PDB file of C-alpha atoms in Angstrom:
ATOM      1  CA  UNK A 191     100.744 157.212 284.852  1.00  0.00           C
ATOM      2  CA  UNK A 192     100.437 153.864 285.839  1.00  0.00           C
ATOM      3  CA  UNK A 193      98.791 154.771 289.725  1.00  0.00           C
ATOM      4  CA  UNK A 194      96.248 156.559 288.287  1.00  0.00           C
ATOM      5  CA  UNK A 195      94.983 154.045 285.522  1.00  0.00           C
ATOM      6  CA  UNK A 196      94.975 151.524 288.258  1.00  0.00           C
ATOM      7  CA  UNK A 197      92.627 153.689 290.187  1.00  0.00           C
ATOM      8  CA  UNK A 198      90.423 154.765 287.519  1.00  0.00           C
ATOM      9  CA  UNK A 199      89.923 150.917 286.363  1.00  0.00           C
ATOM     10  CA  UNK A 200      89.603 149.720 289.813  1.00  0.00           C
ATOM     11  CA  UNK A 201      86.747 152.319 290.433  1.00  0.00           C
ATOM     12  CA  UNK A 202      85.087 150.749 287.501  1.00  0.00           C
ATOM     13  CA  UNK A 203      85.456 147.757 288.276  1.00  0.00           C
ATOM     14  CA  UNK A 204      84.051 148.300 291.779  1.00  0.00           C
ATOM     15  CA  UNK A 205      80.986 150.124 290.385  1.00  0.00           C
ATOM     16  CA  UNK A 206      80.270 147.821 287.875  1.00  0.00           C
ATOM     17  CA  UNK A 207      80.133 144.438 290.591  1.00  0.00           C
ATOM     18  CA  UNK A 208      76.610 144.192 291.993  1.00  0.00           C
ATOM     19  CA  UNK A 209      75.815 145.329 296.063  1.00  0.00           C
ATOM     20  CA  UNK A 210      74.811 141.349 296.106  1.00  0.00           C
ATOM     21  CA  UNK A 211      77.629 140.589 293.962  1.00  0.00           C
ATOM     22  CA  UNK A 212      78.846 136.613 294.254  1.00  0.00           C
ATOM     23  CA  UNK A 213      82.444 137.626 293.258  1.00  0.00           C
ATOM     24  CA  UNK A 214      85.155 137.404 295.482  1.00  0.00           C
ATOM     25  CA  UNK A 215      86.354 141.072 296.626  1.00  0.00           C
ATOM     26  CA  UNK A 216      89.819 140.126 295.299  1.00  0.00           C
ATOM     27  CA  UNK A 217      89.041 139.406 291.887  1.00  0.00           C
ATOM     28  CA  UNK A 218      87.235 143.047 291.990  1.00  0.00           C
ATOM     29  CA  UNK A 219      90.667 144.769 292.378  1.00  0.00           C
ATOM     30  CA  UNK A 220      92.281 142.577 289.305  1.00  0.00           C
ATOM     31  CA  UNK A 221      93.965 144.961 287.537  1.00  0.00           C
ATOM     32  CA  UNK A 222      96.939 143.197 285.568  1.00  0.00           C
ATOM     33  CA  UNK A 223      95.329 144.320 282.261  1.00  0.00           C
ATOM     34  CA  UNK A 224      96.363 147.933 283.185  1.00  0.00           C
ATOM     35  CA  UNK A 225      99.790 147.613 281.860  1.00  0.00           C
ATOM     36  CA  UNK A 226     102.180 145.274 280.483  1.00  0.00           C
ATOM     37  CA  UNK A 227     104.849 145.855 283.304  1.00  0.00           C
ATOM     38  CA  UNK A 228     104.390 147.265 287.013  1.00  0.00           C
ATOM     39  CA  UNK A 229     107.959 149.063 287.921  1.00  0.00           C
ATOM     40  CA  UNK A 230     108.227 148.541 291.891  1.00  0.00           C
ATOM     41  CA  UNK A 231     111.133 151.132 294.154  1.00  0.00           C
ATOM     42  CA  UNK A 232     113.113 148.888 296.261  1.00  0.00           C
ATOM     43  CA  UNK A 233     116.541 149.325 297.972  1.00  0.00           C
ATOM     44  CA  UNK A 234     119.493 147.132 296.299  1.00  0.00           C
ATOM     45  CA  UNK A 235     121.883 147.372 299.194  1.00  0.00           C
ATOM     46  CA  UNK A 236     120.002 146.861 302.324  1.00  0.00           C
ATOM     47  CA  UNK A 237     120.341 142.661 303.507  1.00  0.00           C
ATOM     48  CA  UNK A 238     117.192 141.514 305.160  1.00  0.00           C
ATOM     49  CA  UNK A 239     114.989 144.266 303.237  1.00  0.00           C
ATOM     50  CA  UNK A 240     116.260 145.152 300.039  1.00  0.00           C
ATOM     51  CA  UNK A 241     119.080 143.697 298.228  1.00  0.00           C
ATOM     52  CA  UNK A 242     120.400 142.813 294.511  1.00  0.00           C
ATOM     53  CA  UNK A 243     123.093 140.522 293.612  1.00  0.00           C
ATOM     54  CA  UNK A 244     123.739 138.979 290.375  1.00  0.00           C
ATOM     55  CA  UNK A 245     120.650 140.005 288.817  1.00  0.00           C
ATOM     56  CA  UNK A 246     118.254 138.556 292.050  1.00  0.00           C
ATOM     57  CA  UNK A 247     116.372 140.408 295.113  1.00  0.00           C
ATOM     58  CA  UNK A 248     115.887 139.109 298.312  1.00  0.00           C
ATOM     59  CA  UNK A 249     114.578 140.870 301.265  1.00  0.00           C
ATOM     60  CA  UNK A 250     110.971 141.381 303.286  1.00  0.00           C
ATOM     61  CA  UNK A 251     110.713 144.543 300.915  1.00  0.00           C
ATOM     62  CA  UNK A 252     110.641 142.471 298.009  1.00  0.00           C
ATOM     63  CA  UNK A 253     108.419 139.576 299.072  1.00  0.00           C
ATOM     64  CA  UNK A 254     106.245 142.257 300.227  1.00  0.00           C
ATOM     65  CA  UNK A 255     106.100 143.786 297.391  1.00  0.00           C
ATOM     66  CA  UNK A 256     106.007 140.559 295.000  1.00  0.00           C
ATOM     67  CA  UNK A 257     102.676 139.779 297.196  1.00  0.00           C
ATOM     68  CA  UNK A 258     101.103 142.544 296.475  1.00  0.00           C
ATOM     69  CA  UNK A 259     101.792 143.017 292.980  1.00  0.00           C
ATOM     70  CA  UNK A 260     100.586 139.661 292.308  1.00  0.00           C
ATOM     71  CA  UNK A 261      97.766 140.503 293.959  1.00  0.00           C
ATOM     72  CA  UNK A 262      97.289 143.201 291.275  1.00  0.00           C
ATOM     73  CA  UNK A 263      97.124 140.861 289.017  1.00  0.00           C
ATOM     74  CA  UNK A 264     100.497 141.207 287.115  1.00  0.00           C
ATOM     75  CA  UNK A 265     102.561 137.915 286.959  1.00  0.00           C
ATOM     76  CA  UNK A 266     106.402 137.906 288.261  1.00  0.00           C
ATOM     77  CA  UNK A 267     108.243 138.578 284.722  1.00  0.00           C
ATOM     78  CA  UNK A 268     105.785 141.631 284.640  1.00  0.00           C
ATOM     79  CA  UNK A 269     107.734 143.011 287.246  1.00  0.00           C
ATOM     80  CA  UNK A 270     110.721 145.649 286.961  1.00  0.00           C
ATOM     81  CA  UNK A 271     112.473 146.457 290.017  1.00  0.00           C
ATOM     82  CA  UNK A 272     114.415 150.098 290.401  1.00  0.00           C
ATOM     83  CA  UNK A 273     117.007 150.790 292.900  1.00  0.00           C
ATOM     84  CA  UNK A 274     115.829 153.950 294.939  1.00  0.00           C
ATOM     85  CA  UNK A 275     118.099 156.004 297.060  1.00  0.00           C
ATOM     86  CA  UNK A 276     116.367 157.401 300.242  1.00  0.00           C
ATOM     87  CA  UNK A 277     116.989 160.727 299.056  1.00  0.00           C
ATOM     88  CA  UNK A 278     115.229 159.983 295.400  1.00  0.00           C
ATOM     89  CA  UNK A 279     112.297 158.265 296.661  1.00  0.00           C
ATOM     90  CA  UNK A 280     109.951 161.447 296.302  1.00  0.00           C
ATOM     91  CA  UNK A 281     111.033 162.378 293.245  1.00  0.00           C
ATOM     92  CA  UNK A 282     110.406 159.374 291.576  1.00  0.00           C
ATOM     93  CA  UNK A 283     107.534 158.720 292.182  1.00  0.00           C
ATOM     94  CA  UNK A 284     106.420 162.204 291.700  1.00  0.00           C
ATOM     95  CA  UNK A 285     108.198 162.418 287.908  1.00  0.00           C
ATOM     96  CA  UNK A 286     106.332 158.331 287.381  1.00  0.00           C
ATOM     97  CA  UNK A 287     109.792 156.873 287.373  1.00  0.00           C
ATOM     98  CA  UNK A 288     108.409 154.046 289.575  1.00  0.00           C
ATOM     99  CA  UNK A 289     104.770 153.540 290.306  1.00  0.00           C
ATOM    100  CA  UNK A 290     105.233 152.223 294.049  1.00  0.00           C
ATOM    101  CA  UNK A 291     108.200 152.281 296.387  1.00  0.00           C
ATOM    102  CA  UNK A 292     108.270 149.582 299.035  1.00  0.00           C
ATOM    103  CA  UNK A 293     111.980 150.105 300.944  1.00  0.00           C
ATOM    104  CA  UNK A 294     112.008 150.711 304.428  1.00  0.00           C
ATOM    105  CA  UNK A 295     110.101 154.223 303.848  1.00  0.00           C
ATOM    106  CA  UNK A 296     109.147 155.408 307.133  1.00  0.00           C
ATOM    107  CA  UNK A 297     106.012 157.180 306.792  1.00  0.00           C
ATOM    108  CA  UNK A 298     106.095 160.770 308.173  1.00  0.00           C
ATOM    109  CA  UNK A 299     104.039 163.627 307.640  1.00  0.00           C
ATOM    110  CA  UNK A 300     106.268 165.816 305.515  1.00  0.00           C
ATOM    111  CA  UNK A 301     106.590 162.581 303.188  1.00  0.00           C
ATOM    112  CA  UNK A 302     102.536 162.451 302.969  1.00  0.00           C
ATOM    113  CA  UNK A 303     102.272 165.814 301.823  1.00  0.00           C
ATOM    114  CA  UNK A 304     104.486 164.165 298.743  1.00  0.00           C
ATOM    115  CA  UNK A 305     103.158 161.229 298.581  1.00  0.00           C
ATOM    116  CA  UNK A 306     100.178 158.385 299.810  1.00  0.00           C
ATOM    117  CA  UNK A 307     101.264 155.610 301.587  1.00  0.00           C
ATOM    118  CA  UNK A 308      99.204 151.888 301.994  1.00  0.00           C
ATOM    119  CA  UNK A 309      99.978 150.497 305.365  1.00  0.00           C
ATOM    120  CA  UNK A 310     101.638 150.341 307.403  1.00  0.00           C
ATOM    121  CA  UNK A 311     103.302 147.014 307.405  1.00  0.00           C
ATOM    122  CA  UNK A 312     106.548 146.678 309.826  1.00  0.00           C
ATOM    123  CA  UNK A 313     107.720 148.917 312.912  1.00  0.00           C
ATOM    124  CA  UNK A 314     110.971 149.598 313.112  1.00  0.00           C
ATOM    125  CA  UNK A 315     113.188 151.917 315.908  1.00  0.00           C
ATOM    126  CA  UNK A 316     116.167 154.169 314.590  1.00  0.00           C
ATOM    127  CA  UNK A 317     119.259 153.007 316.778  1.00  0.00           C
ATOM    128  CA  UNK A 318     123.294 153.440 316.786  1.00  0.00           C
ATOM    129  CA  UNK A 319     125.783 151.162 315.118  1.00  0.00           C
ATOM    130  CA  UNK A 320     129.178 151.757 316.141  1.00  0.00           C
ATOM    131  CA  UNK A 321     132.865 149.570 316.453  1.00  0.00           C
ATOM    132  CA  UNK A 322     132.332 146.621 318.353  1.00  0.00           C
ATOM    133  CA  UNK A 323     135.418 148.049 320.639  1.00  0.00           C
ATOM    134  CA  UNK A 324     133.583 151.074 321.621  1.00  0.00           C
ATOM    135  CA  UNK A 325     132.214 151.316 324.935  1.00  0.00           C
ATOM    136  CA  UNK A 326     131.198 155.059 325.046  1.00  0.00           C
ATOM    137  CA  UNK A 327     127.863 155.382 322.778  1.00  0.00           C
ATOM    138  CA  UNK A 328     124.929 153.287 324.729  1.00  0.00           C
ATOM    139  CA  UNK A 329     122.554 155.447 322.983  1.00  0.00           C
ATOM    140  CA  UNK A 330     121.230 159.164 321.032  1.00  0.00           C
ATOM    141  CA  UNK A 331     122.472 161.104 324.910  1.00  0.00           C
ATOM    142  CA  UNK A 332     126.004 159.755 324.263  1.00  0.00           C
ATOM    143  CA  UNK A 333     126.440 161.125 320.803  1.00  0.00           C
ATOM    144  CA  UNK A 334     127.339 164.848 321.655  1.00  0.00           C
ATOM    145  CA  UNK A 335     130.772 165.965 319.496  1.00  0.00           C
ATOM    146  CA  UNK A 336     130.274 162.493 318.229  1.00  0.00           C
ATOM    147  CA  UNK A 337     130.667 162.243 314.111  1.00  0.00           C
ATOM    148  CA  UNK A 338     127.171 160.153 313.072  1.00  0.00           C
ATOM    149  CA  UNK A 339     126.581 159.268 309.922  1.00  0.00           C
ATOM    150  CA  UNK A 340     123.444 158.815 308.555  1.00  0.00           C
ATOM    151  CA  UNK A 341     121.892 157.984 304.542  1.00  0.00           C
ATOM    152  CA  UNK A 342     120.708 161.659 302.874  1.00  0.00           C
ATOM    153  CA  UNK A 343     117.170 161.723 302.781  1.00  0.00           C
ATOM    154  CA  UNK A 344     116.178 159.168 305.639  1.00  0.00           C
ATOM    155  CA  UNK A 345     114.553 160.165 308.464  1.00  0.00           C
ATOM    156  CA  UNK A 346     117.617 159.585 310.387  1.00  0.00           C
ATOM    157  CA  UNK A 347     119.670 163.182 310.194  1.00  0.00           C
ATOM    158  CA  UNK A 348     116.201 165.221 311.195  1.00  0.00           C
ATOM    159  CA  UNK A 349     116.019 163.147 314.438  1.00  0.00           C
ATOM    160  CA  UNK A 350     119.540 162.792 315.388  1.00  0.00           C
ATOM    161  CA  UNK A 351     119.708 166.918 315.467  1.00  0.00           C
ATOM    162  CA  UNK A 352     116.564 167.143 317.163  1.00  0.00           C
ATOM    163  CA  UNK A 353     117.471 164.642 320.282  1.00  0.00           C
ATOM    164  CA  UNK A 354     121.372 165.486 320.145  1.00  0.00           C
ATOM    165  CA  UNK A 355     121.848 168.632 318.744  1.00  0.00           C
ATOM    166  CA  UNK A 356     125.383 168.563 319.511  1.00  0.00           C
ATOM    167  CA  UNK A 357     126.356 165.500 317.228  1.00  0.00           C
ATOM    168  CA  UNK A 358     128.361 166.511 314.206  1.00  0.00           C
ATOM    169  CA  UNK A 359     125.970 164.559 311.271  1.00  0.00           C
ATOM    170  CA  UNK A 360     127.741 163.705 308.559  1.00  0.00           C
ATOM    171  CA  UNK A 361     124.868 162.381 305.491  1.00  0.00           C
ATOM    172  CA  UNK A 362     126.166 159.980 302.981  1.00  0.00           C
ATOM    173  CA  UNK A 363     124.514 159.144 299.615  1.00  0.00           C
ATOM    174  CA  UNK A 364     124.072 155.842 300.307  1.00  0.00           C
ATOM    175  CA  UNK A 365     123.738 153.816 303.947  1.00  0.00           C
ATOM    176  CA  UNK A 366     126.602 151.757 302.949  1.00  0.00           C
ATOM    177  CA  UNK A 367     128.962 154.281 302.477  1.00  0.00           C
ATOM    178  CA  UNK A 368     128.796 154.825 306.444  1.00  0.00           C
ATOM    179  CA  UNK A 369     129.572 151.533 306.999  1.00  0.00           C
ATOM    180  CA  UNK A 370     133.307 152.287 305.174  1.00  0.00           C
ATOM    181  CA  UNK A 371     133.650 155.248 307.358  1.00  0.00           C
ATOM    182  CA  UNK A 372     132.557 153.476 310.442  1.00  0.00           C
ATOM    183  CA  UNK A 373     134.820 150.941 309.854  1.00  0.00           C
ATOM    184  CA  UNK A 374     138.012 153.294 308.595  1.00  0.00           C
ATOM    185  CA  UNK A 375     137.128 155.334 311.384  1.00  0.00           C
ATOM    186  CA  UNK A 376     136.144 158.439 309.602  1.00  0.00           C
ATOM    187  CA  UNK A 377     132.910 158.607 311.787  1.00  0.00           C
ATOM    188  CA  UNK A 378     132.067 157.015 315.380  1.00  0.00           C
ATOM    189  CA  UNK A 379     128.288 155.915 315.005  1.00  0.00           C
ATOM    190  CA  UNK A 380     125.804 155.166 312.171  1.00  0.00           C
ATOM    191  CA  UNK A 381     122.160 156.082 312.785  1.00  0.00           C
ATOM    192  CA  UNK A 382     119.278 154.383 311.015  1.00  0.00           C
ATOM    193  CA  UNK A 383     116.874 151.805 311.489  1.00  0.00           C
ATOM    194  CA  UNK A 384     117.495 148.860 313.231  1.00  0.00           C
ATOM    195  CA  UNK A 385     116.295 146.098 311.192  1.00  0.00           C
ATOM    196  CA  UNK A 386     118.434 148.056 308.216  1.00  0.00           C
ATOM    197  CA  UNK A 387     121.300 148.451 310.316  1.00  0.00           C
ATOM    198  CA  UNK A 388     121.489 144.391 311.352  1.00  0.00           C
ATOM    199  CA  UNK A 389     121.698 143.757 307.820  1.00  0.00           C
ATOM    200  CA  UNK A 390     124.779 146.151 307.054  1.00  0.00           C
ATOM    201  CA  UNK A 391     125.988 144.719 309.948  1.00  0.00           C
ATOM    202  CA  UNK A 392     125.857 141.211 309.016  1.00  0.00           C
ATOM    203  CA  UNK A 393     126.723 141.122 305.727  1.00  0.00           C
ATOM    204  CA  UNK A 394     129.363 143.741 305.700  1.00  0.00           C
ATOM    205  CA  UNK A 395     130.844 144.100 308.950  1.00  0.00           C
ATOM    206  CA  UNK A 396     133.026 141.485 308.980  1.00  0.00           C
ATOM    207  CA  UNK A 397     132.340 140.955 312.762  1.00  0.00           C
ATOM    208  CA  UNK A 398     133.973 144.776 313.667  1.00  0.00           C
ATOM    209  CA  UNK A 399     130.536 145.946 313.984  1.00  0.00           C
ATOM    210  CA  UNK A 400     127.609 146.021 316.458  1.00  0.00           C
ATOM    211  CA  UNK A 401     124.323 146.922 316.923  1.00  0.00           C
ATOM    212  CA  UNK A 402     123.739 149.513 320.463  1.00  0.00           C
ATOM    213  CA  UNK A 403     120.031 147.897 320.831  1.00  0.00           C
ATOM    214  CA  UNK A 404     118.548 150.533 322.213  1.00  0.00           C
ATOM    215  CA  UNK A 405     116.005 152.431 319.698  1.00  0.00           C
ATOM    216  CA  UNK A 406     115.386 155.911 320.422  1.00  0.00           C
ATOM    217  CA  UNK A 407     112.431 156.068 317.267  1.00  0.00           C
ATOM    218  CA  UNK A 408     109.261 154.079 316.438  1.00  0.00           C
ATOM    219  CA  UNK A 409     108.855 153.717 312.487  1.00  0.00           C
ATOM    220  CA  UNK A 410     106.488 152.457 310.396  1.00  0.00           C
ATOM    221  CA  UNK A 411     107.511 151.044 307.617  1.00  0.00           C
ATOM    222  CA  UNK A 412     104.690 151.806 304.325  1.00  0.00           C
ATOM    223  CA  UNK A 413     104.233 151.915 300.379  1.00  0.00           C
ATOM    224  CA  UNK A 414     104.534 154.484 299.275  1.00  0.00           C
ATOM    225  CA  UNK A 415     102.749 155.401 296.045  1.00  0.00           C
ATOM    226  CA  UNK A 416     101.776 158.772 293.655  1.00  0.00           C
ATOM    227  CA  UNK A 417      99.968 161.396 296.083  1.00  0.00           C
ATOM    228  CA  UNK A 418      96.281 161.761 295.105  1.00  0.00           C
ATOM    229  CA  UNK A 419      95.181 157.716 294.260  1.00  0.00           C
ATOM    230  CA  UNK A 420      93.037 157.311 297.833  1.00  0.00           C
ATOM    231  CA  UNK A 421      91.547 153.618 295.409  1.00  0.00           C
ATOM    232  CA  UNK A 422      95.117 152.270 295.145  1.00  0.00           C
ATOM    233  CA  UNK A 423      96.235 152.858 298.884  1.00  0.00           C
ATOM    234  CA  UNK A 424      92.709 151.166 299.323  1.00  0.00           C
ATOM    235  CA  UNK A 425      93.589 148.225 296.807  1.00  0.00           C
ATOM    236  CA  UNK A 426      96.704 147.343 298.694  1.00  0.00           C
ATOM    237  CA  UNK A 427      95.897 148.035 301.712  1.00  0.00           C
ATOM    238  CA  UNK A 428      93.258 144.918 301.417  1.00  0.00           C
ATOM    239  CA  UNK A 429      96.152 143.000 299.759  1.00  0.00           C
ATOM    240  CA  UNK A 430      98.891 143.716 302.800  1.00  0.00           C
ATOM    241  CA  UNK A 431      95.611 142.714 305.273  1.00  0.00           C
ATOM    242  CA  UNK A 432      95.696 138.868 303.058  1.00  0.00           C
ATOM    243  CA  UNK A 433      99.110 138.466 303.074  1.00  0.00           C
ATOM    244  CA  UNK A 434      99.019 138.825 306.943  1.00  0.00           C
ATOM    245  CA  UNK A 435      96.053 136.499 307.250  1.00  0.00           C
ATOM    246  CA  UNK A 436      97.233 134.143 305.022  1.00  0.00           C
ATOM    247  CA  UNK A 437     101.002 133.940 306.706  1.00  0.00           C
ATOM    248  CA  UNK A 438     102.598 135.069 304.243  1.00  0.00           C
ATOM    249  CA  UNK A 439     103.762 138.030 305.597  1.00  0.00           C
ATOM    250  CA  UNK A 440     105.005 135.788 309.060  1.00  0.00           C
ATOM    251  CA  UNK A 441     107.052 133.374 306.963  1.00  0.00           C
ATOM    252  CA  UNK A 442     108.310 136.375 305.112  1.00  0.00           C
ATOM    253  CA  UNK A 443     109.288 138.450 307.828  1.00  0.00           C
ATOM    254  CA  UNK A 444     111.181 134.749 309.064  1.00  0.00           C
ATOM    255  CA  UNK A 445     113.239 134.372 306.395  1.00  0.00           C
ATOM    256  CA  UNK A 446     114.264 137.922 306.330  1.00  0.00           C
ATOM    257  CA  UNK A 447     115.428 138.333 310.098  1.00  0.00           C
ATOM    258  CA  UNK A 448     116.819 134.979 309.938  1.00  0.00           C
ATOM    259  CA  UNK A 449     119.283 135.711 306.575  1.00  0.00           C
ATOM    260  CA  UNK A 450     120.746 138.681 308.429  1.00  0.00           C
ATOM    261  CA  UNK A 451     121.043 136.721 311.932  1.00  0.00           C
ATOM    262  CA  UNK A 452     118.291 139.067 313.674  1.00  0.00           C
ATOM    263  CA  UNK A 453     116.359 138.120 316.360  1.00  0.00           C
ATOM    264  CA  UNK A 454     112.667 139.610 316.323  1.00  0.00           C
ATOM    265  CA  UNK A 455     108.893 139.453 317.600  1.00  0.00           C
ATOM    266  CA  UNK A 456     107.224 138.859 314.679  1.00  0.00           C
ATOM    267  CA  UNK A 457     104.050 140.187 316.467  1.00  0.00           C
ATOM    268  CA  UNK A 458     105.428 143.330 318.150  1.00  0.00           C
ATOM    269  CA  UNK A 459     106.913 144.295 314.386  1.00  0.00           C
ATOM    270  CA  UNK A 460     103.701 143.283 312.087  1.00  0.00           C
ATOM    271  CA  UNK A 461     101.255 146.180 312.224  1.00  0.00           C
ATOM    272  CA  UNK A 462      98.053 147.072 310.460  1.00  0.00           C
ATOM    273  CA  UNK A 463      97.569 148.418 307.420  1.00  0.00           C
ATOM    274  CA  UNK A 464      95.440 151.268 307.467  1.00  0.00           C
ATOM    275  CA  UNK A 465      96.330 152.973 310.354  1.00  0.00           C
ATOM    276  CA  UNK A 466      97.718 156.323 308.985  1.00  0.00           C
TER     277      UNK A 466
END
């Protein structure tokens, strides 16, 4: 498996540079060598984080993860992106269908019993998206006998039962599928994070749509990667730290909440990796 190659190489390579060495630290974790591809977990149907459309990806997700790949020393046509489904994201990396997943994963600690996670890189707050003609949901106490659909496997069911256990939750395979029944009416809210839900919202809502701004979670947004490689969480952990020195992350995070019309604090949302 690809995560634990990288580890076992990078060790080497870290043992074999001198206490006194005179090479840059990032050339220590150069690891493109490894393999002839890297495949990278993104979401294909989330605007602003991860999205595909005719054969390109746009979103922070995937500049984030394009930074830090590169910084693994594997070139752009090395990479091979996989759509991952909240619900799969576990399992795939688990069975070495993908050797990183970098789509809004929220780490939690039932997920890092799983899996290891570098980061964190982005904080996000689960919040409501309902019909822009509602008036009655201004947030998670208003949702009682309310339908609320939420993606299966996202952290969004667990806490919308826990803070109103009398919401009916009704779990869709994918996040945009509650977007349909929001705007059919087959449900009355949406639940999931909010920097995923502007997205939906702008590019699919055809104005109907809006968000409730008023978060009732704090996420963290992380990569997650095989469980048991502590030298690769390392590795990119150092590699999210440049791309926030650097600006690269900033001008990232810009263009991202900018193509999906949300407004942001880039310094409230950018946190530090490392901080599990």
């Amino acid at each position: 498996m690809f995560a634990r190659r990288i580890a076992a190489a990078l060790l080497a390579l870290v043992l074999a540079v001198p206490l006194s060495g005179c090479g840059r630290q990032e050339d220590r974790y150069r690891a493109g060598s490894i393999g002839p591809k890297i495949s990278v977990g993104i979401s294909f149907d989330q605007p602003g984080l991860g999205f595909a459309q005719s054969g390109q990806y746009r979103g922070l997700d995937v500049d984030v993860a394009r930074y830090v790949v590169h910084e693994l020393g594997y070139a752009e046509s090395q990479i091979v992106f996989r759509q991952v489904k909240p619900a799969d994201r576990e399992r795939m990396l688990e069975q070495g269908q993908v050797d990183m997943v970098v789509a809004g994963y929220s780490i939690t600690q039932e997920r890092q019993k799983l899996v290891d996670f570098a980061g964190p890189y982005l904080a996000a707050g689960q919040d409501l998206l309902v019909r822009r003609t509602q008036n009655d949901i201004a947030g998670v106490d208003d949702l009682a006998q309310k339908r609320v659909c939420v993606a299966a496997g996202s952290t969004a069911g667990t806490l919308v039962r826990s803070l109103a256990p009398q919401a009916q939750v009704q779990e869709r395979e994918e996040f945009p599928e509650c977007i349909t029944a929001l705007l059919s009416g087959d449900t009355d809210a949406a639940s999931g994070d909010d920097f995923a839900l502007a997205g939906l919202t702008h590019v699919r809502g055809g104005g109907q749509l809006r968000l409730v701004g008023n978060p009732f979670s704090h996420e963290r947004y992380g990569i997650g990667v095989p469980h048991g490689d502590p030298e690769l969480v390392d590795v990119i952990d150092q590699a999210l730290k440049r791309m926030m020195r650097d600006g690269s992350f900033k001008a990232a995070l810009g263009r991202a909440s900018k193509s999906i019309g949300f407004s942001i604090n880039a310094a409230a949302r950018t946190l530090q990796p490392g901080d599990h």
